[in-house]
mmCIF file of N, CA, C and O in Angstrom:
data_model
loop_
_atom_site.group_PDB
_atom_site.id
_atom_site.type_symbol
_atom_site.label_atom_id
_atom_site.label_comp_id
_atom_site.label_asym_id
_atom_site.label_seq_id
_atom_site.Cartn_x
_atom_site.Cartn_y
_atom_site.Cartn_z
ATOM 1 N N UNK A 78 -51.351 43.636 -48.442
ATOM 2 C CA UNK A 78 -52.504 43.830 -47.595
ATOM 3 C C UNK A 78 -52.197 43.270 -46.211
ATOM 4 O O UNK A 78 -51.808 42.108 -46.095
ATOM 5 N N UNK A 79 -52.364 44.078 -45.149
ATOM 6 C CA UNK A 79 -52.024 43.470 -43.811
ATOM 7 C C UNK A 79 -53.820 43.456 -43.235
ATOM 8 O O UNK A 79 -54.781 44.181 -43.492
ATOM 9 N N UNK A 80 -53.645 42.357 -42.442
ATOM 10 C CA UNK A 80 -54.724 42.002 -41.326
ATOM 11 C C UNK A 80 -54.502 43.288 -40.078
ATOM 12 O O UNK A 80 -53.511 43.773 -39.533
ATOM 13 N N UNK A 81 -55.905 43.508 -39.984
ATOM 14 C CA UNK A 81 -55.917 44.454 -38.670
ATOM 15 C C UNK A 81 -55.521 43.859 -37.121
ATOM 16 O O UNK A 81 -56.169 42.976 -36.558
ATOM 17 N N UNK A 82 -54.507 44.427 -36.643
ATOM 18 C CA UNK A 82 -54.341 44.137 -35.405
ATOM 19 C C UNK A 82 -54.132 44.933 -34.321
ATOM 20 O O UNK A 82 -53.636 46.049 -34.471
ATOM 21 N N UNK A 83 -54.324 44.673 -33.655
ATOM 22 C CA UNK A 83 -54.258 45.582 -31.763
ATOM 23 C C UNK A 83 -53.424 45.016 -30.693
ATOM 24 O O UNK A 83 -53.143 43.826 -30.546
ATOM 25 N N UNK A 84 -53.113 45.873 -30.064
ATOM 26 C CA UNK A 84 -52.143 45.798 -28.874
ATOM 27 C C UNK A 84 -52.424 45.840 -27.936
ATOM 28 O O UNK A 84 -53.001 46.832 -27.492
ATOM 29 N N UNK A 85 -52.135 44.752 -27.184
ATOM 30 C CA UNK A 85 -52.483 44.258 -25.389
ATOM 31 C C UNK A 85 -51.633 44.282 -24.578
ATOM 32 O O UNK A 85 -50.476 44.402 -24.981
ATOM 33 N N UNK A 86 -51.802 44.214 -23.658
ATOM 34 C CA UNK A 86 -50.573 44.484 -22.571
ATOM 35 C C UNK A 86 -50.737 43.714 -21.738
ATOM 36 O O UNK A 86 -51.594 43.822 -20.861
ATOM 37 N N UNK A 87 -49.537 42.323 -21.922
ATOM 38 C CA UNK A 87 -49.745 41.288 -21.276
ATOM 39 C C UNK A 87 -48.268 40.834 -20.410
ATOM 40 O O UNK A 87 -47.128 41.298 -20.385
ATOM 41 N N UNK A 88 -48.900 39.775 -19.789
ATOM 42 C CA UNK A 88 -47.747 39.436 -18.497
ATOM 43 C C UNK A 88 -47.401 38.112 -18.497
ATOM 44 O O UNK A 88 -48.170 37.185 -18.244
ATOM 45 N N UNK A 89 -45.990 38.006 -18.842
ATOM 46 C CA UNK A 89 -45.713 36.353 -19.964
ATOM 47 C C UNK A 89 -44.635 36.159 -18.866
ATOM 48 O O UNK A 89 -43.996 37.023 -18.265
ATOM 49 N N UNK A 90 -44.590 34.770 -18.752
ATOM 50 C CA UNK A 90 -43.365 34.203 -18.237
ATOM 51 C C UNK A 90 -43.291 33.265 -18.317
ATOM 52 O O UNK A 90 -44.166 32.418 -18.498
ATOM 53 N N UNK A 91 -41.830 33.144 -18.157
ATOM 54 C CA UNK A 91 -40.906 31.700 -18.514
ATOM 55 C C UNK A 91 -40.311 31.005 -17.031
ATOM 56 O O UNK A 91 -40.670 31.399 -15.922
ATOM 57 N N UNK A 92 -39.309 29.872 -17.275
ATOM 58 C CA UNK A 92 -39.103 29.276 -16.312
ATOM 59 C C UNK A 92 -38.055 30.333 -15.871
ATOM 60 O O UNK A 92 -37.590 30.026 -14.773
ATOM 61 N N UNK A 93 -37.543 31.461 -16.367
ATOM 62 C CA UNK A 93 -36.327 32.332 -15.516
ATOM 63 C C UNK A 93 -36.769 33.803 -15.804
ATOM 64 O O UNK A 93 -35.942 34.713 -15.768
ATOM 65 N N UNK A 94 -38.264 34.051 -16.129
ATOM 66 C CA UNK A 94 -38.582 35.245 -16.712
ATOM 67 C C UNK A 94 -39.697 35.591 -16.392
ATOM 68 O O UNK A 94 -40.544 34.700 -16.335
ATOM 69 N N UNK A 95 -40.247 37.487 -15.956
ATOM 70 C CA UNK A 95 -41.354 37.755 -16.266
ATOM 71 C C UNK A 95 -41.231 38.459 -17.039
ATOM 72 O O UNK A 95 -40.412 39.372 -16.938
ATOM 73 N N UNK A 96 -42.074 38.278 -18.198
ATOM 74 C CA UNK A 96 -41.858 40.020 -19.077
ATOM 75 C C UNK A 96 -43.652 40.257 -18.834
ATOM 76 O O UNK A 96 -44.593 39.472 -18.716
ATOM 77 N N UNK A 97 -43.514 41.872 -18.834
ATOM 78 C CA UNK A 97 -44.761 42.554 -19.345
ATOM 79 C C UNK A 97 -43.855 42.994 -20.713
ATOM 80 O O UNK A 97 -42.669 43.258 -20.915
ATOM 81 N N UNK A 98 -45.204 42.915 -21.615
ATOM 82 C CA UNK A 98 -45.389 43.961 -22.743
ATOM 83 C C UNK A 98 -46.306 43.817 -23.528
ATOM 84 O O UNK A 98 -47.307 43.126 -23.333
ATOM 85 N N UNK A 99 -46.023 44.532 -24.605
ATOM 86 C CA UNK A 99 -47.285 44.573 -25.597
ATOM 87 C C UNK A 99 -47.200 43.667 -26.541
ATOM 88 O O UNK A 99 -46.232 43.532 -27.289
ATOM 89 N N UNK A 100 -48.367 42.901 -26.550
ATOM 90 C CA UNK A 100 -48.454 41.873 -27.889
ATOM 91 C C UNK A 100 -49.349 41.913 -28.967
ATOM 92 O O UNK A 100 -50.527 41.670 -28.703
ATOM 93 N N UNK A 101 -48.942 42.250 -30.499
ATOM 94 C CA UNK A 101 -49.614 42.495 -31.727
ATOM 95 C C UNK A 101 -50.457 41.291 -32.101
ATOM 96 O O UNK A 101 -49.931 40.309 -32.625
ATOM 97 N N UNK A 102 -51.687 41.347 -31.857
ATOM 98 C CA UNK A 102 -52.358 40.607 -32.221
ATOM 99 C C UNK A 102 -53.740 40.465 -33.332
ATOM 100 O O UNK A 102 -54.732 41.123 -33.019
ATOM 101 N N UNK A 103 -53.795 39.807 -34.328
ATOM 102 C CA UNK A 103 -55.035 39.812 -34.574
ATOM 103 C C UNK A 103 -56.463 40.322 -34.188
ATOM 104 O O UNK A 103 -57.022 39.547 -33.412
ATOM 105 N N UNK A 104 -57.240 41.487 -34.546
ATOM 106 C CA UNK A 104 -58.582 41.882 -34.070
ATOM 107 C C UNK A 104 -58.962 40.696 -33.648
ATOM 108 O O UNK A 104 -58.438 39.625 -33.954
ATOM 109 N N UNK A 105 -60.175 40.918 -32.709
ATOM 110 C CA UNK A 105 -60.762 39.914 -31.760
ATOM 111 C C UNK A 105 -60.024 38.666 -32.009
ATOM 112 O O UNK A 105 -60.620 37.811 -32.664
ATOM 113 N N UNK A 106 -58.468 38.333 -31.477
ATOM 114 C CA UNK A 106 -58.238 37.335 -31.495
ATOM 115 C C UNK A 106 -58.018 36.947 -30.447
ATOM 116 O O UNK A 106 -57.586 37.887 -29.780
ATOM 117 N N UNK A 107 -58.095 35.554 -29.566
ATOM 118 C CA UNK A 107 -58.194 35.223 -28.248
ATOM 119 C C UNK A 107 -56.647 34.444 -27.532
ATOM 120 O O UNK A 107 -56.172 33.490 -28.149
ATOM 121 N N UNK A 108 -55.998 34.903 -26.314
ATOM 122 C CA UNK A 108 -54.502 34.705 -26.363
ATOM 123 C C UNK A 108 -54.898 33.304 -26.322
ATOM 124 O O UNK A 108 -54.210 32.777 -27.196
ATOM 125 N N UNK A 109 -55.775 32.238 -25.678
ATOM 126 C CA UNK A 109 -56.107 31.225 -25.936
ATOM 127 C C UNK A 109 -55.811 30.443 -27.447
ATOM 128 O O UNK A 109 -55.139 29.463 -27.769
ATOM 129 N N UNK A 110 -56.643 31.375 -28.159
ATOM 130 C CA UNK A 110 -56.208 30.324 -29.465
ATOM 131 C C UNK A 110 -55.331 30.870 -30.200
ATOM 132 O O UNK A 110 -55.184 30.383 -31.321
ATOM 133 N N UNK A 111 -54.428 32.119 -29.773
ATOM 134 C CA UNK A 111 -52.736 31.961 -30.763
ATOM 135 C C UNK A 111 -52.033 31.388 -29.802
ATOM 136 O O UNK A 111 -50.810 31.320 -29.917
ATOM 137 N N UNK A 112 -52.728 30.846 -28.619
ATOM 138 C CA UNK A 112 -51.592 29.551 -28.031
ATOM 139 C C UNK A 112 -51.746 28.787 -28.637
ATOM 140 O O UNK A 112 -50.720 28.579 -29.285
ATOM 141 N N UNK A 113 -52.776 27.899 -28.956
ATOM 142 C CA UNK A 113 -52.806 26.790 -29.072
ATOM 143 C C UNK A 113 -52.860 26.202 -30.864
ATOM 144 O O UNK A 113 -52.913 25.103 -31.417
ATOM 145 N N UNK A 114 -52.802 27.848 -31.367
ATOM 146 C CA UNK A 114 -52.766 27.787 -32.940
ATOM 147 C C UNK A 114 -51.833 26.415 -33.276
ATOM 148 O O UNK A 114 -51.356 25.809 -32.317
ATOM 149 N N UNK A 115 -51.617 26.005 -34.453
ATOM 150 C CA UNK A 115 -50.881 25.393 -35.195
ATOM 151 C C UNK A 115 -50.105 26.228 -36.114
ATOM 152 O O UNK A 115 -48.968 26.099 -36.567
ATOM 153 N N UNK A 116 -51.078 27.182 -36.283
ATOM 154 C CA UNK A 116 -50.526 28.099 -37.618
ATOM 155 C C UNK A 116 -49.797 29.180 -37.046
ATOM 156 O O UNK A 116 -49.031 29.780 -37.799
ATOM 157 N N UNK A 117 -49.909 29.633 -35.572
ATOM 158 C CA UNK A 117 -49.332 30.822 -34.869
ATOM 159 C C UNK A 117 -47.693 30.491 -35.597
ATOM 160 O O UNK A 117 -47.394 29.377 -36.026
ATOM 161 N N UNK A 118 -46.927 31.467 -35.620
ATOM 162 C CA UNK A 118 -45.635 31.400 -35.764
ATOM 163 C C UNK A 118 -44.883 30.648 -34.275
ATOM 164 O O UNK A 118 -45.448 30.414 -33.207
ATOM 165 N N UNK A 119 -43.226 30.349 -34.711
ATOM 166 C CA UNK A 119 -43.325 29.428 -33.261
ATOM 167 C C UNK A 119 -42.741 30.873 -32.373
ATOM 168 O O UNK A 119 -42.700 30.726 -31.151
ATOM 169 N N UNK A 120 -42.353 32.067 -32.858
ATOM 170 C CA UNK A 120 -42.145 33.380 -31.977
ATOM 171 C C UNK A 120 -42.940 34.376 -32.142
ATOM 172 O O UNK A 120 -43.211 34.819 -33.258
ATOM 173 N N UNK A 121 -43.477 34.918 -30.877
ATOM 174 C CA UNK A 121 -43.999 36.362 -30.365
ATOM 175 C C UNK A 121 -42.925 37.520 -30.733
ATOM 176 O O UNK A 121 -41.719 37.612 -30.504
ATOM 177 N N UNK A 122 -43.803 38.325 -31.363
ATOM 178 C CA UNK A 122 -42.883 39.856 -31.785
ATOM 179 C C UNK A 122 -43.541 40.451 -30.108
ATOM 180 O O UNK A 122 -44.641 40.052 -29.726
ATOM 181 N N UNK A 123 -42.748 41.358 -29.304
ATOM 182 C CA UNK A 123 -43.420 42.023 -28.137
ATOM 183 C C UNK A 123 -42.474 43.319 -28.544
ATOM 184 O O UNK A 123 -41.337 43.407 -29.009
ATOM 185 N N UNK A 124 -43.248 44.061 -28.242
ATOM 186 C CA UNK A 124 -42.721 45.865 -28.471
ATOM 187 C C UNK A 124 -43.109 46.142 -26.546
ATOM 188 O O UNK A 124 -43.905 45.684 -25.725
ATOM 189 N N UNK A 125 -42.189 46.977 -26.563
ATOM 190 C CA UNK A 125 -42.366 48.230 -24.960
ATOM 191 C C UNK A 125 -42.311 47.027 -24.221
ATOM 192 O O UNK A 125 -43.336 46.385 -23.994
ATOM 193 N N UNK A 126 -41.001 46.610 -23.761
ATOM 194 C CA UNK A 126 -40.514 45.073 -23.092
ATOM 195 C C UNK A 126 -40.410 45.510 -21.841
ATOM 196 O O UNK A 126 -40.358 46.739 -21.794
ATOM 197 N N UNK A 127 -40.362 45.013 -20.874
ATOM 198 C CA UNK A 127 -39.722 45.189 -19.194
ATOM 199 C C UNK A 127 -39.470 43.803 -18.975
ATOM 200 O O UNK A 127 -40.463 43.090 -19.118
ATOM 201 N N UNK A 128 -38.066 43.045 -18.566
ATOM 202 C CA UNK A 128 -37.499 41.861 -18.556
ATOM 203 C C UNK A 128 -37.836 41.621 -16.953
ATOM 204 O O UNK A 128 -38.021 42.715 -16.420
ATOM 205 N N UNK A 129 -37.966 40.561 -16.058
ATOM 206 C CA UNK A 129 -37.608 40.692 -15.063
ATOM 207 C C UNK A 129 -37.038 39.176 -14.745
ATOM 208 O O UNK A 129 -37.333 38.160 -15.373
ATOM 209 N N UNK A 130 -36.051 39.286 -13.488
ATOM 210 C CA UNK A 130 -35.813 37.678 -12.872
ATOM 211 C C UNK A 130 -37.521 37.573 -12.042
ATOM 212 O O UNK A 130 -38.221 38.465 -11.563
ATOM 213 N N UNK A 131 -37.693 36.397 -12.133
ATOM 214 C CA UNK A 131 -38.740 35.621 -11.876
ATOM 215 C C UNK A 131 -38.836 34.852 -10.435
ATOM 216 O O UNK A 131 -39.796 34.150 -10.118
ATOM 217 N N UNK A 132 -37.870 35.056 -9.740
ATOM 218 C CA UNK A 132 -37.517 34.787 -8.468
ATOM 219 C C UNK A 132 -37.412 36.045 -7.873
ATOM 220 O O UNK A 132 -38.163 36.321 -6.937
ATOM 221 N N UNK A 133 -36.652 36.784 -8.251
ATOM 222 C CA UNK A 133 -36.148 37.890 -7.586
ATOM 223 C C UNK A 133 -37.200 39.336 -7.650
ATOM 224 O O UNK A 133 -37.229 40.297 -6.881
ATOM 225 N N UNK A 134 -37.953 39.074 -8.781
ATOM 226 C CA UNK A 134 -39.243 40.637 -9.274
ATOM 227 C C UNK A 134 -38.036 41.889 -9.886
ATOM 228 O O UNK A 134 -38.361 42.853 -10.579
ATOM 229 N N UNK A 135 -36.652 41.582 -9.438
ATOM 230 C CA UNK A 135 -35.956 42.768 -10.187
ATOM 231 C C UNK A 135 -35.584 42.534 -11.821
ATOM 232 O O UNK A 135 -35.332 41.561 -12.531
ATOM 233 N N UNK A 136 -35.727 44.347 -12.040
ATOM 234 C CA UNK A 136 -35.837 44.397 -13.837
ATOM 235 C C UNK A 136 -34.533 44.133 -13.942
ATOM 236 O O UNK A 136 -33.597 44.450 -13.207
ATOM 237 N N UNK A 137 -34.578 43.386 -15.152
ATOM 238 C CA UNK A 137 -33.164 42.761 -15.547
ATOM 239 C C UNK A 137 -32.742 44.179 -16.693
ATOM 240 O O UNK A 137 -31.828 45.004 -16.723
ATOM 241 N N UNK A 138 -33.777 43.939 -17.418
ATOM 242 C CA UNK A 138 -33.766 45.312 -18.877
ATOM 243 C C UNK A 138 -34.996 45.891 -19.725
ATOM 244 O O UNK A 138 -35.946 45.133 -19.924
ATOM 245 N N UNK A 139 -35.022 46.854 -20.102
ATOM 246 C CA UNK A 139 -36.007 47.203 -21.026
ATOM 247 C C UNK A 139 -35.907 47.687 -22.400
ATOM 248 O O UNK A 139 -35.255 48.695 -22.671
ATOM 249 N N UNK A 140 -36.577 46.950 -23.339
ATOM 250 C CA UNK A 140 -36.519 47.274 -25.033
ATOM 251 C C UNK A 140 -37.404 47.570 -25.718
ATOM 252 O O UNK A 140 -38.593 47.281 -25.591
ATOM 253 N N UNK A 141 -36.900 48.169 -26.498
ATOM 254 C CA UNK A 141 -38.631 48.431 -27.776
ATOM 255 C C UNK A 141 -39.417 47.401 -27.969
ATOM 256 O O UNK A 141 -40.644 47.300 -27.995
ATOM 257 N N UNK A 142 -38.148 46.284 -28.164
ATOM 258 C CA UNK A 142 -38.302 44.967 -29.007
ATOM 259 C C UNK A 142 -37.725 43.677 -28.748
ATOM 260 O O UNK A 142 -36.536 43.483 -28.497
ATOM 261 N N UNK A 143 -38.856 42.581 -28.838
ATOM 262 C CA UNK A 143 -37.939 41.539 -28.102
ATOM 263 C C UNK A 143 -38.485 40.007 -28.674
ATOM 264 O O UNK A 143 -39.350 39.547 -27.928
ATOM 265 N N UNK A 144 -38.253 39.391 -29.495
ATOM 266 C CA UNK A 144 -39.083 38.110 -29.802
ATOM 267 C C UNK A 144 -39.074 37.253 -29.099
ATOM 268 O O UNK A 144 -38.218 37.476 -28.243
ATOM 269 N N UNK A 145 -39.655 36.145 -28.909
ATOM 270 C CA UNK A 145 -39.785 34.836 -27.289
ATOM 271 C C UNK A 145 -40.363 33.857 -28.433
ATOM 272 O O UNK A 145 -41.241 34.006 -29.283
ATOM 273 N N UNK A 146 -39.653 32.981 -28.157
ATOM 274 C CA UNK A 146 -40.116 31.838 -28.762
ATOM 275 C C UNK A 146 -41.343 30.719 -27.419
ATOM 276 O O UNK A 146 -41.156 30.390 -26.248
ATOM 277 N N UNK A 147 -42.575 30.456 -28.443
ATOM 278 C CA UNK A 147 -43.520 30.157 -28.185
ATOM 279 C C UNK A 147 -43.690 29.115 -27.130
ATOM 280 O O UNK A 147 -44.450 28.888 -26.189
ATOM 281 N N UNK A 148 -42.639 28.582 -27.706
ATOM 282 C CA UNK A 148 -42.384 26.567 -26.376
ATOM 283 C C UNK A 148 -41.632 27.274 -25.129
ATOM 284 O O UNK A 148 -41.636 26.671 -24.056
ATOM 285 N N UNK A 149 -41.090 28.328 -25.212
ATOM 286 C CA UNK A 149 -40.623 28.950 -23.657
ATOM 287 C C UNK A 149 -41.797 29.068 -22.940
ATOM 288 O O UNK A 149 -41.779 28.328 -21.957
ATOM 289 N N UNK A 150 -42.865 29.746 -23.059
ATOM 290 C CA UNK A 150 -43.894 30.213 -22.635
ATOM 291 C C UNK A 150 -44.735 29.568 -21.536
ATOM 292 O O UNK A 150 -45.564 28.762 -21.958
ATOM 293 N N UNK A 151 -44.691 29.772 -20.075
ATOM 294 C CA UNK A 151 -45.217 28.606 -19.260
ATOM 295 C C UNK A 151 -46.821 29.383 -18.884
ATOM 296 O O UNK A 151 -47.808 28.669 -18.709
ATOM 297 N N UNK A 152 -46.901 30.797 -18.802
ATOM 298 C CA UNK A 152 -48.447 31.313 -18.583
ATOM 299 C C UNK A 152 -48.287 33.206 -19.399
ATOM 300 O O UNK A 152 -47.416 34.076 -19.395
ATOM 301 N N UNK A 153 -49.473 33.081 -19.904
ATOM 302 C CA UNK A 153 -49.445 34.069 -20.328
ATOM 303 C C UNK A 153 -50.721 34.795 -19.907
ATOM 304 O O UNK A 153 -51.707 34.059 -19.883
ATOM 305 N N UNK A 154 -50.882 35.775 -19.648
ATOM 306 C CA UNK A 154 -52.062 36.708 -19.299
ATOM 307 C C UNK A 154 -52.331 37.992 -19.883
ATOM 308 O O UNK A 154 -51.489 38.761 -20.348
ATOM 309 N N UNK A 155 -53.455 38.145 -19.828
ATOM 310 C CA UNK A 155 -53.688 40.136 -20.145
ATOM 311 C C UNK A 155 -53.389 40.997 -18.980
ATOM 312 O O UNK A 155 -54.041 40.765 -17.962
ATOM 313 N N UNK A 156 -52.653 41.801 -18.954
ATOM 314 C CA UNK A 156 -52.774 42.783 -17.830
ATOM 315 C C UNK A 156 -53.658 43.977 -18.288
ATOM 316 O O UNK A 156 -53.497 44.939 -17.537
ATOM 317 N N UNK A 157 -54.371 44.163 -19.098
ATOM 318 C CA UNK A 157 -55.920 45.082 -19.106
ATOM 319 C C UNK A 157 -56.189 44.803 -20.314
ATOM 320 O O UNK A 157 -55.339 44.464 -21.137
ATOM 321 N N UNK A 158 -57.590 44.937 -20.572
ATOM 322 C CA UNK A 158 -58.309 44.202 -21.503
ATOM 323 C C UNK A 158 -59.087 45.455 -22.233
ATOM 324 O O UNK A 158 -60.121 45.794 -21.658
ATOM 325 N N UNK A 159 -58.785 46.091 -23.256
ATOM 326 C CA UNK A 159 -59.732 46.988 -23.361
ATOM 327 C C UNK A 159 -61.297 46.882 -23.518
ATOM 328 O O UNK A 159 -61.733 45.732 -23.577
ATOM 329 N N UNK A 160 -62.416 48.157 -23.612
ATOM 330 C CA UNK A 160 -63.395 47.731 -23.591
ATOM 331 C C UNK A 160 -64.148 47.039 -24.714
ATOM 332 O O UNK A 160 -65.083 46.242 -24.652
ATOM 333 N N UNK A 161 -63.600 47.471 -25.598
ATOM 334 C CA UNK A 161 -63.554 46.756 -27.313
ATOM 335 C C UNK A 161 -63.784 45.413 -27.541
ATOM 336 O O UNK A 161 -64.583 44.741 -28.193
ATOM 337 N N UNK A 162 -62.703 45.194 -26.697
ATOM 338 C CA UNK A 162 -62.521 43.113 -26.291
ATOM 339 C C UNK A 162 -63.502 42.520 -25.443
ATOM 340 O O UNK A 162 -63.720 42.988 -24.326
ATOM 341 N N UNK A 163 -64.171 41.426 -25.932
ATOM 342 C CA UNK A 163 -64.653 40.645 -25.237
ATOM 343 C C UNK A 163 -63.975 39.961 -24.033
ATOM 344 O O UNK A 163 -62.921 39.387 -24.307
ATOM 345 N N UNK A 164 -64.409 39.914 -22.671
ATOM 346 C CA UNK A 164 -63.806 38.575 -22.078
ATOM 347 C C UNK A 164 -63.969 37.221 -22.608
ATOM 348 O O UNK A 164 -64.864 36.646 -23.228
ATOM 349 N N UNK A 165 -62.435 36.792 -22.021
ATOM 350 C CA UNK A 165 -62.441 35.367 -22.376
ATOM 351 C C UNK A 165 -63.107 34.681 -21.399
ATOM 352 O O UNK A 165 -63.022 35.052 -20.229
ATOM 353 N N UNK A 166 -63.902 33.521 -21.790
ATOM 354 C CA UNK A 166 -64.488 32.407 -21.059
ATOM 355 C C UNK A 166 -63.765 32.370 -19.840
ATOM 356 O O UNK A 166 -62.564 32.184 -20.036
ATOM 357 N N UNK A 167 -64.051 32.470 -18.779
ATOM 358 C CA UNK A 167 -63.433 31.537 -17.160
ATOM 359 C C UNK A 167 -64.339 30.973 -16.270
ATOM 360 O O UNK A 167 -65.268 31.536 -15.690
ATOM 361 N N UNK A 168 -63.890 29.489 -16.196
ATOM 362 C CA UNK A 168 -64.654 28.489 -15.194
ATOM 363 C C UNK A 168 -64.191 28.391 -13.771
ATOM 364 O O UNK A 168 -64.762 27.633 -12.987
#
């Protein structure tokens, strides 16, 4: 039995990285709390990758598929939110 999940299209980066892509997530689940999960796995599965240098904005590469481990991760965002999804809280 698998849990229902949906795909977002988000904009992650590291200290030498931007990636956009898509991240499989839990129905109404909030990127907030599979950050801060305990139980989250410590790597992101991302499908439909675009790599980039993070200084430079040029694409390094693009993959179907790409896992990132979780402690790399310095900000992560949605780049569109469908209408389905609630917004997240912002102060």
């Amino acid at each position: 039995m698998h849990a229902k999940k949906e795909k977002l299209r988000v904009e992650l980066y590291t200290t030498s990285f931007r990636i956009e892509a898509n991240m499989h997530i839990f129905a109404g689940a909030r990127l907030t709390d599979i950050m801060q999960s305990r139980e989250t796995q410590s790597f992101f599965a991302l499908t439909d990758v675009e790599v980039y240098d993070v200084d430079s904005s040029q694409l390094l590469f693009k993959t179907d598929f790409i896992d990132i481990n979780k402690a790399h991760v310095v900000m992560l965002r949605p780049m569109e939110i469908p209408e389905s999804r609630p917004r997240e809280q912002t102060f």
